[in-house]
CSV table of C-alpha atoms in Angstrom, one decimal:
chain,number,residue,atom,x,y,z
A,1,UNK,CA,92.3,111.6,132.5
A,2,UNK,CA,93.0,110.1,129.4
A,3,UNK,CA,94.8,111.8,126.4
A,4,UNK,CA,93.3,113.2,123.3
A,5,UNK,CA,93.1,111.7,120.2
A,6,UNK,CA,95.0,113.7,117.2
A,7,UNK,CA,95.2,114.6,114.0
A,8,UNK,CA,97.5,116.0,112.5
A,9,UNK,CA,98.1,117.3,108.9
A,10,UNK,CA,100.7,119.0,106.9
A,11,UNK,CA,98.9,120.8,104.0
A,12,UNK,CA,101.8,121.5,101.3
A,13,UNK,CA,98.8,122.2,98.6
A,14,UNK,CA,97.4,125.6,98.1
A,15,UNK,CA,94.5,124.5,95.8
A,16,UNK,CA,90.9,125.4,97.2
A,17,UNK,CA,89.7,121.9,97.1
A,18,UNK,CA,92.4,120.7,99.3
A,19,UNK,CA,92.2,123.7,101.5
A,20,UNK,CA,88.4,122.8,101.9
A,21,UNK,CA,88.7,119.3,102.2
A,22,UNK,CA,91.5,119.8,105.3
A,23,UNK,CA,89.3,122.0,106.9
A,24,UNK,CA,86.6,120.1,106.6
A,25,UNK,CA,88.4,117.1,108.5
A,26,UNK,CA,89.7,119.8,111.1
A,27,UNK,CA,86.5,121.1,112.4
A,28,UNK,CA,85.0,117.4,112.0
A,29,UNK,CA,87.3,116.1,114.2
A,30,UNK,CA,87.5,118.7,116.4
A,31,UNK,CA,83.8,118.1,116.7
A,32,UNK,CA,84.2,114.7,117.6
A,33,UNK,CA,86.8,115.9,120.5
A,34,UNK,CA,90.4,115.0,118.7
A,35,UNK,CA,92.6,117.4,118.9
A,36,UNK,CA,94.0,118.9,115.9
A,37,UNK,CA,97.3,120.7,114.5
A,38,UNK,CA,97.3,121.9,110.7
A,39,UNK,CA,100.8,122.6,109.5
A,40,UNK,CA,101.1,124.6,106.5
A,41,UNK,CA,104.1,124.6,104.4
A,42,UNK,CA,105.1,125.8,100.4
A,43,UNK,CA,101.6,126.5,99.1
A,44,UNK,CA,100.2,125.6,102.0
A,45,UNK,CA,101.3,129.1,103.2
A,46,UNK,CA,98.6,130.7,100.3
A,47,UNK,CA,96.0,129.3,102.5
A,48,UNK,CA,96.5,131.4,106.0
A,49,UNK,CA,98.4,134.8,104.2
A,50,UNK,CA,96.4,137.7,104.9
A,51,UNK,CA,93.8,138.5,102.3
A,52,UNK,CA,94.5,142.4,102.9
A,53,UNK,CA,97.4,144.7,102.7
A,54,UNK,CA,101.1,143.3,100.8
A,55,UNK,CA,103.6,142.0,101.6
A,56,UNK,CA,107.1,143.0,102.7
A,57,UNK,CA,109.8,141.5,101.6
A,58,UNK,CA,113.4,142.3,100.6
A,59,UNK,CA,114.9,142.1,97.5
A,60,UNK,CA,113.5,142.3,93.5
A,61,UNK,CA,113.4,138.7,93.4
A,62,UNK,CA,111.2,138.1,96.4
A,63,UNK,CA,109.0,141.1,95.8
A,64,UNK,CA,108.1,139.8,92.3
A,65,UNK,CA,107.4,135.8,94.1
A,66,UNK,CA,104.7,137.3,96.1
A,67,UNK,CA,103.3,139.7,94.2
A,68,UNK,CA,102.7,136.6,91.5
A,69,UNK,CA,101.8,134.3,94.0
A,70,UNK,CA,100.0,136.6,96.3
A,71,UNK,CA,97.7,134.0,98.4
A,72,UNK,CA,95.4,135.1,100.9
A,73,UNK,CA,92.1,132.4,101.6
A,74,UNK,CA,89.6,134.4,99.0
A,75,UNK,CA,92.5,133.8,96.2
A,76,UNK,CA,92.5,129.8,95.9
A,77,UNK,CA,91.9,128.3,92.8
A,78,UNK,CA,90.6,125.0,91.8
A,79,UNK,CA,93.7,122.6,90.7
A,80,UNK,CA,91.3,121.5,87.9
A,81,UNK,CA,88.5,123.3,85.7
A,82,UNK,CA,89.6,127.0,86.8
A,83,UNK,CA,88.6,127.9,83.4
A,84,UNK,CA,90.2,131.3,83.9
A,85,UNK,CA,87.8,131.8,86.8
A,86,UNK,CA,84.7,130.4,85.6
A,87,UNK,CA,85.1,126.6,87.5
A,88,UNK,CA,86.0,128.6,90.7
A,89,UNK,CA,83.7,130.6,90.5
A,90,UNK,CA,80.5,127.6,90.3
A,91,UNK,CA,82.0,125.6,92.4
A,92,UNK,CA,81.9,128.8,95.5
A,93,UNK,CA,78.5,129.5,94.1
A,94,UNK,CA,77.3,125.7,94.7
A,95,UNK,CA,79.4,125.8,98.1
A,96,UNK,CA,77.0,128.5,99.5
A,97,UNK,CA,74.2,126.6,97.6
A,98,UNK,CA,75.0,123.7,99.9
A,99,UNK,CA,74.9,126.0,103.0
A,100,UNK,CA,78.9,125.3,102.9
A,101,UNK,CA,81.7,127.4,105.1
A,102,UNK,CA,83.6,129.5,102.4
A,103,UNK,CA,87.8,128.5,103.4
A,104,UNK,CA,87.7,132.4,105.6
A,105,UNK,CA,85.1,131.2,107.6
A,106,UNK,CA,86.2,127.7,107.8
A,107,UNK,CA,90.0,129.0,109.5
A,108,UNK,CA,87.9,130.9,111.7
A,109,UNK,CA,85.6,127.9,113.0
A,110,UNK,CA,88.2,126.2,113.1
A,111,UNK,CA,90.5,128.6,115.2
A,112,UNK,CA,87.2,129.0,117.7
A,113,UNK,CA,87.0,124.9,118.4
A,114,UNK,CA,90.6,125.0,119.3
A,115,UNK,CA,92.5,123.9,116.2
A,116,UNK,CA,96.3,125.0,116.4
A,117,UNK,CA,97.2,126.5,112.9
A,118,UNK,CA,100.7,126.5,112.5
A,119,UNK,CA,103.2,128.2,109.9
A,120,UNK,CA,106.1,126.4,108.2
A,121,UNK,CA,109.3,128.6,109.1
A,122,UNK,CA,111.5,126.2,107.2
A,123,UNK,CA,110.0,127.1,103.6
A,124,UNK,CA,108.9,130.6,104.6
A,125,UNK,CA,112.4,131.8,103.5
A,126,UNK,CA,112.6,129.6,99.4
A,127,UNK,CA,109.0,131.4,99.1
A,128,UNK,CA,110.6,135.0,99.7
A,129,UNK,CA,107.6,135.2,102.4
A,130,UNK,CA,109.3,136.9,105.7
A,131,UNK,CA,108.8,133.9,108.7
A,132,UNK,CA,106.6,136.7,110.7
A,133,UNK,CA,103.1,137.1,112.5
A,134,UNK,CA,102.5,139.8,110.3
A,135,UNK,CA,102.6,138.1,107.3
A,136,UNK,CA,100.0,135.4,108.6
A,137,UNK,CA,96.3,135.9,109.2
A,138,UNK,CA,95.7,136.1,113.1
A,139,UNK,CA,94.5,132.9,113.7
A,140,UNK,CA,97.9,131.2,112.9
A,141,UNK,CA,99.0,130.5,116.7
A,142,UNK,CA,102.5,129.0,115.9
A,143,UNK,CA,105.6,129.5,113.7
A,144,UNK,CA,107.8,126.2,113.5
A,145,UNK,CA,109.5,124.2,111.3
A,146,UNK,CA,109.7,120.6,110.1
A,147,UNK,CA,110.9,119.2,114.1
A,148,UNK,CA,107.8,120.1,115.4
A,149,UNK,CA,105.5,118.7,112.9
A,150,UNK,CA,107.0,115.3,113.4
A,151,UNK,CA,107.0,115.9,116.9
A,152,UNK,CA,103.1,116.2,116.8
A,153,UNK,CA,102.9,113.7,114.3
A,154,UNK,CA,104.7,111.0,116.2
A,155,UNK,CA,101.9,111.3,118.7
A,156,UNK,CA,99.1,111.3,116.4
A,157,UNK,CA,96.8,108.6,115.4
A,158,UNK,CA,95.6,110.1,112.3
A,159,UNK,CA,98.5,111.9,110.0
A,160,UNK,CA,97.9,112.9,106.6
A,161,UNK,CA,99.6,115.1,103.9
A,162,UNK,CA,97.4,117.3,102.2
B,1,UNK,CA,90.1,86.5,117.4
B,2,UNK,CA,92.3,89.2,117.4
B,3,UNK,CA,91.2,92.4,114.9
B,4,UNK,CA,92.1,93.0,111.9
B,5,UNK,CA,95.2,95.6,111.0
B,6,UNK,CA,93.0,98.3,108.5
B,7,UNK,CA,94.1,100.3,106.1
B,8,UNK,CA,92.0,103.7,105.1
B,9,UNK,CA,92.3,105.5,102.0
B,10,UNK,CA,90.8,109.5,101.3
B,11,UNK,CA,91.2,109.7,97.8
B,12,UNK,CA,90.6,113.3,96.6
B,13,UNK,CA,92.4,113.2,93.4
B,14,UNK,CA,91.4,112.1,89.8
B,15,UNK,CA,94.0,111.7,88.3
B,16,UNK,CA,94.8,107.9,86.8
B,17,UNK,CA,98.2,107.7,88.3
B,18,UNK,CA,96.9,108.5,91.8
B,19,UNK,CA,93.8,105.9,90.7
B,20,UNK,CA,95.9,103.5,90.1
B,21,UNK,CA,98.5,103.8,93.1
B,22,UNK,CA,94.9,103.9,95.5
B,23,UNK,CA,93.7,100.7,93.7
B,24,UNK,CA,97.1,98.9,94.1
B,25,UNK,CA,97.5,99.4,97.3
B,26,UNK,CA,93.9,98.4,98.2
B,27,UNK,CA,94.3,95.3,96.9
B,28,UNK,CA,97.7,94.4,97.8
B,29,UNK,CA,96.9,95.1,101.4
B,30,UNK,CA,93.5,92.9,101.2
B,31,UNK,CA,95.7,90.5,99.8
B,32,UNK,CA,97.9,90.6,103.1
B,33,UNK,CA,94.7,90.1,105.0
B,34,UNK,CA,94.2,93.8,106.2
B,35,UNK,CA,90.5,94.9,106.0
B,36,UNK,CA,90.3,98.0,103.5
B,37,UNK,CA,88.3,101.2,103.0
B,38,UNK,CA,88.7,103.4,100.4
B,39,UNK,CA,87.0,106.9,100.9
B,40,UNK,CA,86.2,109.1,97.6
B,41,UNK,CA,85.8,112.6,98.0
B,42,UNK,CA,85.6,115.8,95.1
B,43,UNK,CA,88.0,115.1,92.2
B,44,UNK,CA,87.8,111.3,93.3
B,45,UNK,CA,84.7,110.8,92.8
B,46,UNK,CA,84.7,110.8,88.8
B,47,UNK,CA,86.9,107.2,89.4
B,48,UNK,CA,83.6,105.6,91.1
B,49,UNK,CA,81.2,107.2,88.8
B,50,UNK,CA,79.2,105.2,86.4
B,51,UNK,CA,81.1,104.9,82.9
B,52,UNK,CA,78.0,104.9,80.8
B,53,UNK,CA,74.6,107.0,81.3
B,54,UNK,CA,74.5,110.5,82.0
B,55,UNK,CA,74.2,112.2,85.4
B,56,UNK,CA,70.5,113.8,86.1
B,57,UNK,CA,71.1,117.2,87.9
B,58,UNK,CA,69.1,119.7,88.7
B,59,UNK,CA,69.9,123.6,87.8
B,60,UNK,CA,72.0,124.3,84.7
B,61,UNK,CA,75.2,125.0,86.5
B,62,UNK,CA,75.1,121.6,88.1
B,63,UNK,CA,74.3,120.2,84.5
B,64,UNK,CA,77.2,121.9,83.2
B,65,UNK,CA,79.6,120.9,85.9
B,66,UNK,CA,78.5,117.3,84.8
B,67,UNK,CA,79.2,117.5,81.5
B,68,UNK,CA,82.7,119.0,81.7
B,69,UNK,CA,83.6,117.4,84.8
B,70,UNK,CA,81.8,113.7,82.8
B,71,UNK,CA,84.2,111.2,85.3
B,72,UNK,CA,83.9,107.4,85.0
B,73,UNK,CA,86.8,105.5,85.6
B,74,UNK,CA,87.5,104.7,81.7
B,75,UNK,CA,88.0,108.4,81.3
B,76,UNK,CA,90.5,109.2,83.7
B,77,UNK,CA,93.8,110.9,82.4
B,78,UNK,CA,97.7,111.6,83.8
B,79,UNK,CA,98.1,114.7,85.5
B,80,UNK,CA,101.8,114.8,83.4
B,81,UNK,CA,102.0,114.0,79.6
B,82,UNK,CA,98.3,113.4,79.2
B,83,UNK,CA,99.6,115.6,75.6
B,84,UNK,CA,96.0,115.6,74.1
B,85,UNK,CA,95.3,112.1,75.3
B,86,UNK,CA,98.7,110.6,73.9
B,87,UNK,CA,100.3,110.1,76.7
B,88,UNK,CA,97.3,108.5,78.8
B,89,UNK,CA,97.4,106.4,75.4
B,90,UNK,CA,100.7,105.0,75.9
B,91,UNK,CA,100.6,104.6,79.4
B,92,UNK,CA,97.6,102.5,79.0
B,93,UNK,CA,99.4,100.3,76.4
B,94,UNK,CA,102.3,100.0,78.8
B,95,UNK,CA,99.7,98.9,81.4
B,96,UNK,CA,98.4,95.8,79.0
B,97,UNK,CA,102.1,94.6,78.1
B,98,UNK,CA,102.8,94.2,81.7
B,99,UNK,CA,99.9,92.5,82.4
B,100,UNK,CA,98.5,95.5,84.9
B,101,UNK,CA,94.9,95.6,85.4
B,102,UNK,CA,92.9,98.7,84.2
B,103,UNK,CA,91.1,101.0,86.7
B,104,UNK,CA,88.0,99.3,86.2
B,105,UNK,CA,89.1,95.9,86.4
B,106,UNK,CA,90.7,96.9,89.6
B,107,UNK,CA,87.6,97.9,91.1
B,108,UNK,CA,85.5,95.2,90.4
B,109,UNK,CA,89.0,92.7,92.1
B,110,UNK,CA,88.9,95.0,95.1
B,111,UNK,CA,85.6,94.9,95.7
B,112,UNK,CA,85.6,91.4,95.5
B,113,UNK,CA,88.2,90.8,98.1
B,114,UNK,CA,85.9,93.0,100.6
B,115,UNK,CA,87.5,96.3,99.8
B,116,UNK,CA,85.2,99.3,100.9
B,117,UNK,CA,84.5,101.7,98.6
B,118,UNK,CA,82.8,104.8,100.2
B,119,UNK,CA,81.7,108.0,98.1
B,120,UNK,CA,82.0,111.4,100.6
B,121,UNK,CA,78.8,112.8,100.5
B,122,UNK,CA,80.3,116.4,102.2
B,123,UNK,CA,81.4,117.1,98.9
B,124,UNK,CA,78.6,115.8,96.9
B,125,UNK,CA,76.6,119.0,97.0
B,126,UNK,CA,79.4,121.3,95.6
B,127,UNK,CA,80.3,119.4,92.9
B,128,UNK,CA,76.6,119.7,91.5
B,129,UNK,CA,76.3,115.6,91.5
B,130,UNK,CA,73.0,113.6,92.9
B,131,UNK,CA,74.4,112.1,96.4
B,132,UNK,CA,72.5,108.9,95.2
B,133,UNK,CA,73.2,105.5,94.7
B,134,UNK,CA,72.1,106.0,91.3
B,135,UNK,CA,75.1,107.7,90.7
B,136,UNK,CA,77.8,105.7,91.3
B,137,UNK,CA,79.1,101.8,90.3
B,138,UNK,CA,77.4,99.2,91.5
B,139,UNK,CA,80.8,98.5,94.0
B,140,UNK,CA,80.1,101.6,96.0
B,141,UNK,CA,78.6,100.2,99.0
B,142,UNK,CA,78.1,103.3,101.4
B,143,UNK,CA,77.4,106.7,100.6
B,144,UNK,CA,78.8,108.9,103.9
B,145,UNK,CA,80.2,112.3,105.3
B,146,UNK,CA,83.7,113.1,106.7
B,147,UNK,CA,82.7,111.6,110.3
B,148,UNK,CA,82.4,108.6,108.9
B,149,UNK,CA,86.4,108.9,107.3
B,150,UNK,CA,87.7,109.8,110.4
B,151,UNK,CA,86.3,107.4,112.7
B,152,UNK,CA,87.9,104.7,110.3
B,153,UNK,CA,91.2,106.6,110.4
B,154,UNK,CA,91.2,106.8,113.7
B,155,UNK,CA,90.9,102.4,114.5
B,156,UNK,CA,93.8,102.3,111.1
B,157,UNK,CA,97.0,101.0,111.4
B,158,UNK,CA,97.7,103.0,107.9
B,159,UNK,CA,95.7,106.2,106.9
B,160,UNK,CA,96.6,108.0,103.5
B,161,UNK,CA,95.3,110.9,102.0
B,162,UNK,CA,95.9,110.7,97.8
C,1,UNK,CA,116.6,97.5,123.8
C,2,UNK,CA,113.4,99.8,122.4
C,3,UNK,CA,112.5,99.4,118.7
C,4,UNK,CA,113.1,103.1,116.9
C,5,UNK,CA,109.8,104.5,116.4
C,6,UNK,CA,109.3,104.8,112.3
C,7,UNK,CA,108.6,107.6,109.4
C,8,UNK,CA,107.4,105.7,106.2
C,9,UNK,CA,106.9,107.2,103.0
C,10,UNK,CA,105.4,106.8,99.7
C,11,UNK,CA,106.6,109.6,97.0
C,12,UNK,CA,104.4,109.4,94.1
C,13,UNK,CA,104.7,112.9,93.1
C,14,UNK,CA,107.9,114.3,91.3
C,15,UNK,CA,107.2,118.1,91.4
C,16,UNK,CA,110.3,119.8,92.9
C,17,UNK,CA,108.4,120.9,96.0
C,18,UNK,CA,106.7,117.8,97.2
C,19,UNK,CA,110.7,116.3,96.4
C,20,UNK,CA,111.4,118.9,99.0
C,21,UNK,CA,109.5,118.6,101.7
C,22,UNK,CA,110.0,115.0,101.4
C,23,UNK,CA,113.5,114.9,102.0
C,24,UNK,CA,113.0,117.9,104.3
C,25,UNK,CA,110.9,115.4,106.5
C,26,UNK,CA,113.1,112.6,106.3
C,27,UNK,CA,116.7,114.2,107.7
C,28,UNK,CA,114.8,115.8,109.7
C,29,UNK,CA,113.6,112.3,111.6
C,30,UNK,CA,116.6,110.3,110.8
C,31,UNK,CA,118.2,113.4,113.2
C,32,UNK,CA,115.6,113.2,115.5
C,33,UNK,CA,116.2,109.3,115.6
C,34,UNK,CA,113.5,107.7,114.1
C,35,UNK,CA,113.7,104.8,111.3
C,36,UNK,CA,113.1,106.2,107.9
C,37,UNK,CA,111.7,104.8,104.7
C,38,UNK,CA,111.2,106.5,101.2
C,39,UNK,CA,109.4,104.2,98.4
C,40,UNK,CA,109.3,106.6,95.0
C,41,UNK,CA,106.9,105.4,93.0
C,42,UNK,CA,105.3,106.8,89.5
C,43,UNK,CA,106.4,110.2,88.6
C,44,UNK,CA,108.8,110.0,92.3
C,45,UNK,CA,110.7,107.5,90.2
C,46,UNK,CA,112.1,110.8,88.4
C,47,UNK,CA,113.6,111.9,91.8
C,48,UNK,CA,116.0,109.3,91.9
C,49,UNK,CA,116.9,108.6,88.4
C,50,UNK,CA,120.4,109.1,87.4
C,51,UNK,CA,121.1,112.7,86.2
C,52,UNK,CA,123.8,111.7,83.6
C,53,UNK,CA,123.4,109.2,80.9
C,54,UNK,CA,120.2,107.6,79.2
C,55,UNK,CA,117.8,105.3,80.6
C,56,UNK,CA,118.4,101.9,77.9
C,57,UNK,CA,114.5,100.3,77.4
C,58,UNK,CA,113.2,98.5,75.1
C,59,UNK,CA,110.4,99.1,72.1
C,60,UNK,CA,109.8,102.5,70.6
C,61,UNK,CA,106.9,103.5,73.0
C,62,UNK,CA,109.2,102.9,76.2
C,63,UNK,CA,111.7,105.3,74.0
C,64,UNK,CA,109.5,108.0,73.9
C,65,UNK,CA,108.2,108.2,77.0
C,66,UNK,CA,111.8,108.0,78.7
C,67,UNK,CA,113.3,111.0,76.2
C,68,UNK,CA,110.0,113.1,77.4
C,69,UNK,CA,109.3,112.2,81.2
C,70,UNK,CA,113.8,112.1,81.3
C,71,UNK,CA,113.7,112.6,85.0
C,72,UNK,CA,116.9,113.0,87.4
C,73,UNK,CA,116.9,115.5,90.4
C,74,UNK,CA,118.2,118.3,88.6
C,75,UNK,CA,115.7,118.3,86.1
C,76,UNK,CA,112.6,118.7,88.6
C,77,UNK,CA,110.2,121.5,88.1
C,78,UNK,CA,107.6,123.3,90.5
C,79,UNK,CA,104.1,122.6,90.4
C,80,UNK,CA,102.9,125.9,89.4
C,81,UNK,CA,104.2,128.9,88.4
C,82,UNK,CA,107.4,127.0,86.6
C,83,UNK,CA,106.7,129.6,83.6
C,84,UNK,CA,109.2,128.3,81.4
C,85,UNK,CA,111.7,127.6,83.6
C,86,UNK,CA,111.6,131.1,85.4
C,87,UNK,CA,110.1,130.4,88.4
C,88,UNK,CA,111.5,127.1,89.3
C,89,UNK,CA,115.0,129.0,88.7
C,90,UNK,CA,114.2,131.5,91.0
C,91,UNK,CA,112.9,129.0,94.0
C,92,UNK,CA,116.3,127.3,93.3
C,93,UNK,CA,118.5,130.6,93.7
C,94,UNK,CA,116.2,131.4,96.8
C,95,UNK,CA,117.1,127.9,98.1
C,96,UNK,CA,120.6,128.5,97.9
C,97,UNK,CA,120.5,131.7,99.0
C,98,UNK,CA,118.9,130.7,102.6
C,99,UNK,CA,121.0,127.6,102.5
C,100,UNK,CA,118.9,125.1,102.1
C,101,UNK,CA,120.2,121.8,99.9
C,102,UNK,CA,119.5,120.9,96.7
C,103,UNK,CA,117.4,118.2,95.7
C,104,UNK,CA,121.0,116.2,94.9
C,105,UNK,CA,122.5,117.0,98.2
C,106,UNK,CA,119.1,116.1,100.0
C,107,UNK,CA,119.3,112.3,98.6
C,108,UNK,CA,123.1,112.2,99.5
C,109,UNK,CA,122.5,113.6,103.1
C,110,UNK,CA,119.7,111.4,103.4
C,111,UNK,CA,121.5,108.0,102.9
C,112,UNK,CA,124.4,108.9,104.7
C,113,UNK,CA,121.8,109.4,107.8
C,114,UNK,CA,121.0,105.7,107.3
C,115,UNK,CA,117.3,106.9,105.2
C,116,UNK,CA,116.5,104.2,103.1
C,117,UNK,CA,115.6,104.6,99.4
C,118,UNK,CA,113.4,102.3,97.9
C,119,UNK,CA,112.2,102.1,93.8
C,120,UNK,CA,108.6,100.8,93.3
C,121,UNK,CA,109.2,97.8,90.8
C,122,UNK,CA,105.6,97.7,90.3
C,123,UNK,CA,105.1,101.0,88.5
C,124,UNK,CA,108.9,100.8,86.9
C,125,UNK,CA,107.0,98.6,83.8
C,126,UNK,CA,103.7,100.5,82.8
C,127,UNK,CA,106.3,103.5,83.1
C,128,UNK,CA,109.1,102.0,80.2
C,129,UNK,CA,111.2,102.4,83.1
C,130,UNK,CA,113.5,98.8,83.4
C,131,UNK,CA,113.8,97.9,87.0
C,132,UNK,CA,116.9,97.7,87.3
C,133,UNK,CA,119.6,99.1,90.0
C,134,UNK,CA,121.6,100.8,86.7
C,135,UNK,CA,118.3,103.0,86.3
C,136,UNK,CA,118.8,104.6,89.8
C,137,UNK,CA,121.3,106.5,91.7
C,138,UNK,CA,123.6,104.8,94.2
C,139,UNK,CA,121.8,105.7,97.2
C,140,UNK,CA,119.1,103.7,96.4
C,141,UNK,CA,119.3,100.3,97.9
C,142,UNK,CA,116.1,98.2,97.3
C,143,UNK,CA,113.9,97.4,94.5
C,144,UNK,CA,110.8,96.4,96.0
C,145,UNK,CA,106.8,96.3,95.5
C,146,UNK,CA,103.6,97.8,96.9
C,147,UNK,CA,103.5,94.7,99.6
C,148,UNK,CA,107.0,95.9,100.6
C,149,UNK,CA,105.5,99.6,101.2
C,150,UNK,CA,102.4,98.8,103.2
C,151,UNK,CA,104.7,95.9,105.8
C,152,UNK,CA,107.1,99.0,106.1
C,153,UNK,CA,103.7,101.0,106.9
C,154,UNK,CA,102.1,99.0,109.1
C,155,UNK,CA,105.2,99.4,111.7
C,156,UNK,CA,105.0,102.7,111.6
C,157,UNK,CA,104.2,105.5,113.5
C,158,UNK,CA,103.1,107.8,111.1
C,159,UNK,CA,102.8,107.4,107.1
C,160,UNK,CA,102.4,109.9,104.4
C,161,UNK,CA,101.7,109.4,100.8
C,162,UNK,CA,103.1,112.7,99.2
């Protein structure tokens, strides 16, 4: 049998539009029967936190990181036009307008067509966010570092950094 | 005859920097005799957008959008030192004295040498503007969804995501 | 004997993270034994200019934007929540506190594992930057084009514009 296509992707961003353009390309090409790894690292890591419930980290330093930067899919902003909420805001009005996934549902379509959602262990630790399962929604099937992205992407004939 | 090496570009972000990288590399590579696509998709989209004439939307969200987010490639600015339009200023001076083309004049060379420029019409919808030809320069030659992106990353020798 | 399978790729940002993961990606590779090749280009040309002593150009508008946009790997700030310095301080103290390398040691690890460090000539000029080796550190060993870039490119197995 022959292999798979892939993609694969390392999203570093943790703005919405590039967490909605990445899944976008995920369950597109998942549709079109590639198989596909999403790697998220440094803000990236925003995108699959959970939405509920803190986190727990050690020290004042890392407690203050995440209680600033406190991610979770239903806190992404636009990189442009926030407008202290306002841009956001339109632009997830027009989305369900458009009959568009919102980024939650999105992570869950794509966990359902077999995209493998992995967690960057190497920059877990400079965010203060603990390198658990706990921390990550439960969709997030892997926790790896930088090795196994370029393992994946080596084999890839679509690699893009998000 | 053997095919063509190609080269696909998704280019999400409007910012004149990223324009211009996109736009050099398009045409450099067409120059080496690879075949070129260039893919726009949210941000991106104000670089193909006509300069002159206003966007007709319907709905006064989508009107607004339009007006803030105005796009056109001759109003693109650096997503550093812009400083009130200052920077973008001198940058653009630089550009002249070193005998760079301007965003617009490298559009109009790239489509020229059979670069394709494709506007992503996924993201169309949420950004309130008309997924019509109307819309966009007269070098856009195909308006398209995310299939279409992938299945030319997929037969690329290079794919990037700016 | 088999050719080394190749990591190229092309640095246009110079935000402190994306600087990370870069040089993150490429030790990691030049360990796992691929060919690596990093071509910093607009605001990336900040990455690898000299920390100590000022950049000598030409014409007061070349001047300026040198003093503002200064550059060097110490002086690279975060993306987002930099706030005034406070946040990019404590990312750095986080860094060294899990033992990750600096930005500095990153570039110095990198060329003693053979990475190759390449300044984009083409952008050099509309950025007052003179392209010349006295601009950059030592590790950087070519001064080269976009055509450069995209022949690297084409021989590789993967590619990623950050």
């Amino acid at each position: 049998m022959a292999e798979k296509e892939k993609l694969t992707m390392a999203v570093l961003s943790g703005d919405l539009e590039r967490a909605l353009a990445a899944f976008m390309l995920a369950t597109t090409a998942a549709s079109m029967g590639m198989e596909v790894s999403m790697f998220f690292t440094f803000w990236g890591l925003n995108i699959i936190k959970k939405n509920e419930g803190g986190i727990r980290s050690k020290g004042l330093m890392r407690k203050m990181l995440n209680l600033m930067n406190r991610g979770g899919s239903k806190r992404l902003k636009l990189s442009r036009f926030n407008m202290l909420g306002l841009g956001t805001w339109m632009i997830k009005r027009l989305m369900k307008d458009t009959n568009m996934p919102s980024v939650d549902e999105f992570i869950a379509m794509a966990h359902q067509m077999g995209v493998r959602i992995i967690a960057c262990t190497t920059t877990c630790g400079m965010m203060g966010i603990p390198a658990e399962e706990d921390t990550f929604r439960s969709e997030v099937t892997t926790l790896a570092g930088a090795a196994y992205f370029l393992g994946e992407a080596r084999h890839s004939k679509v690699t893009l950094f998000i």
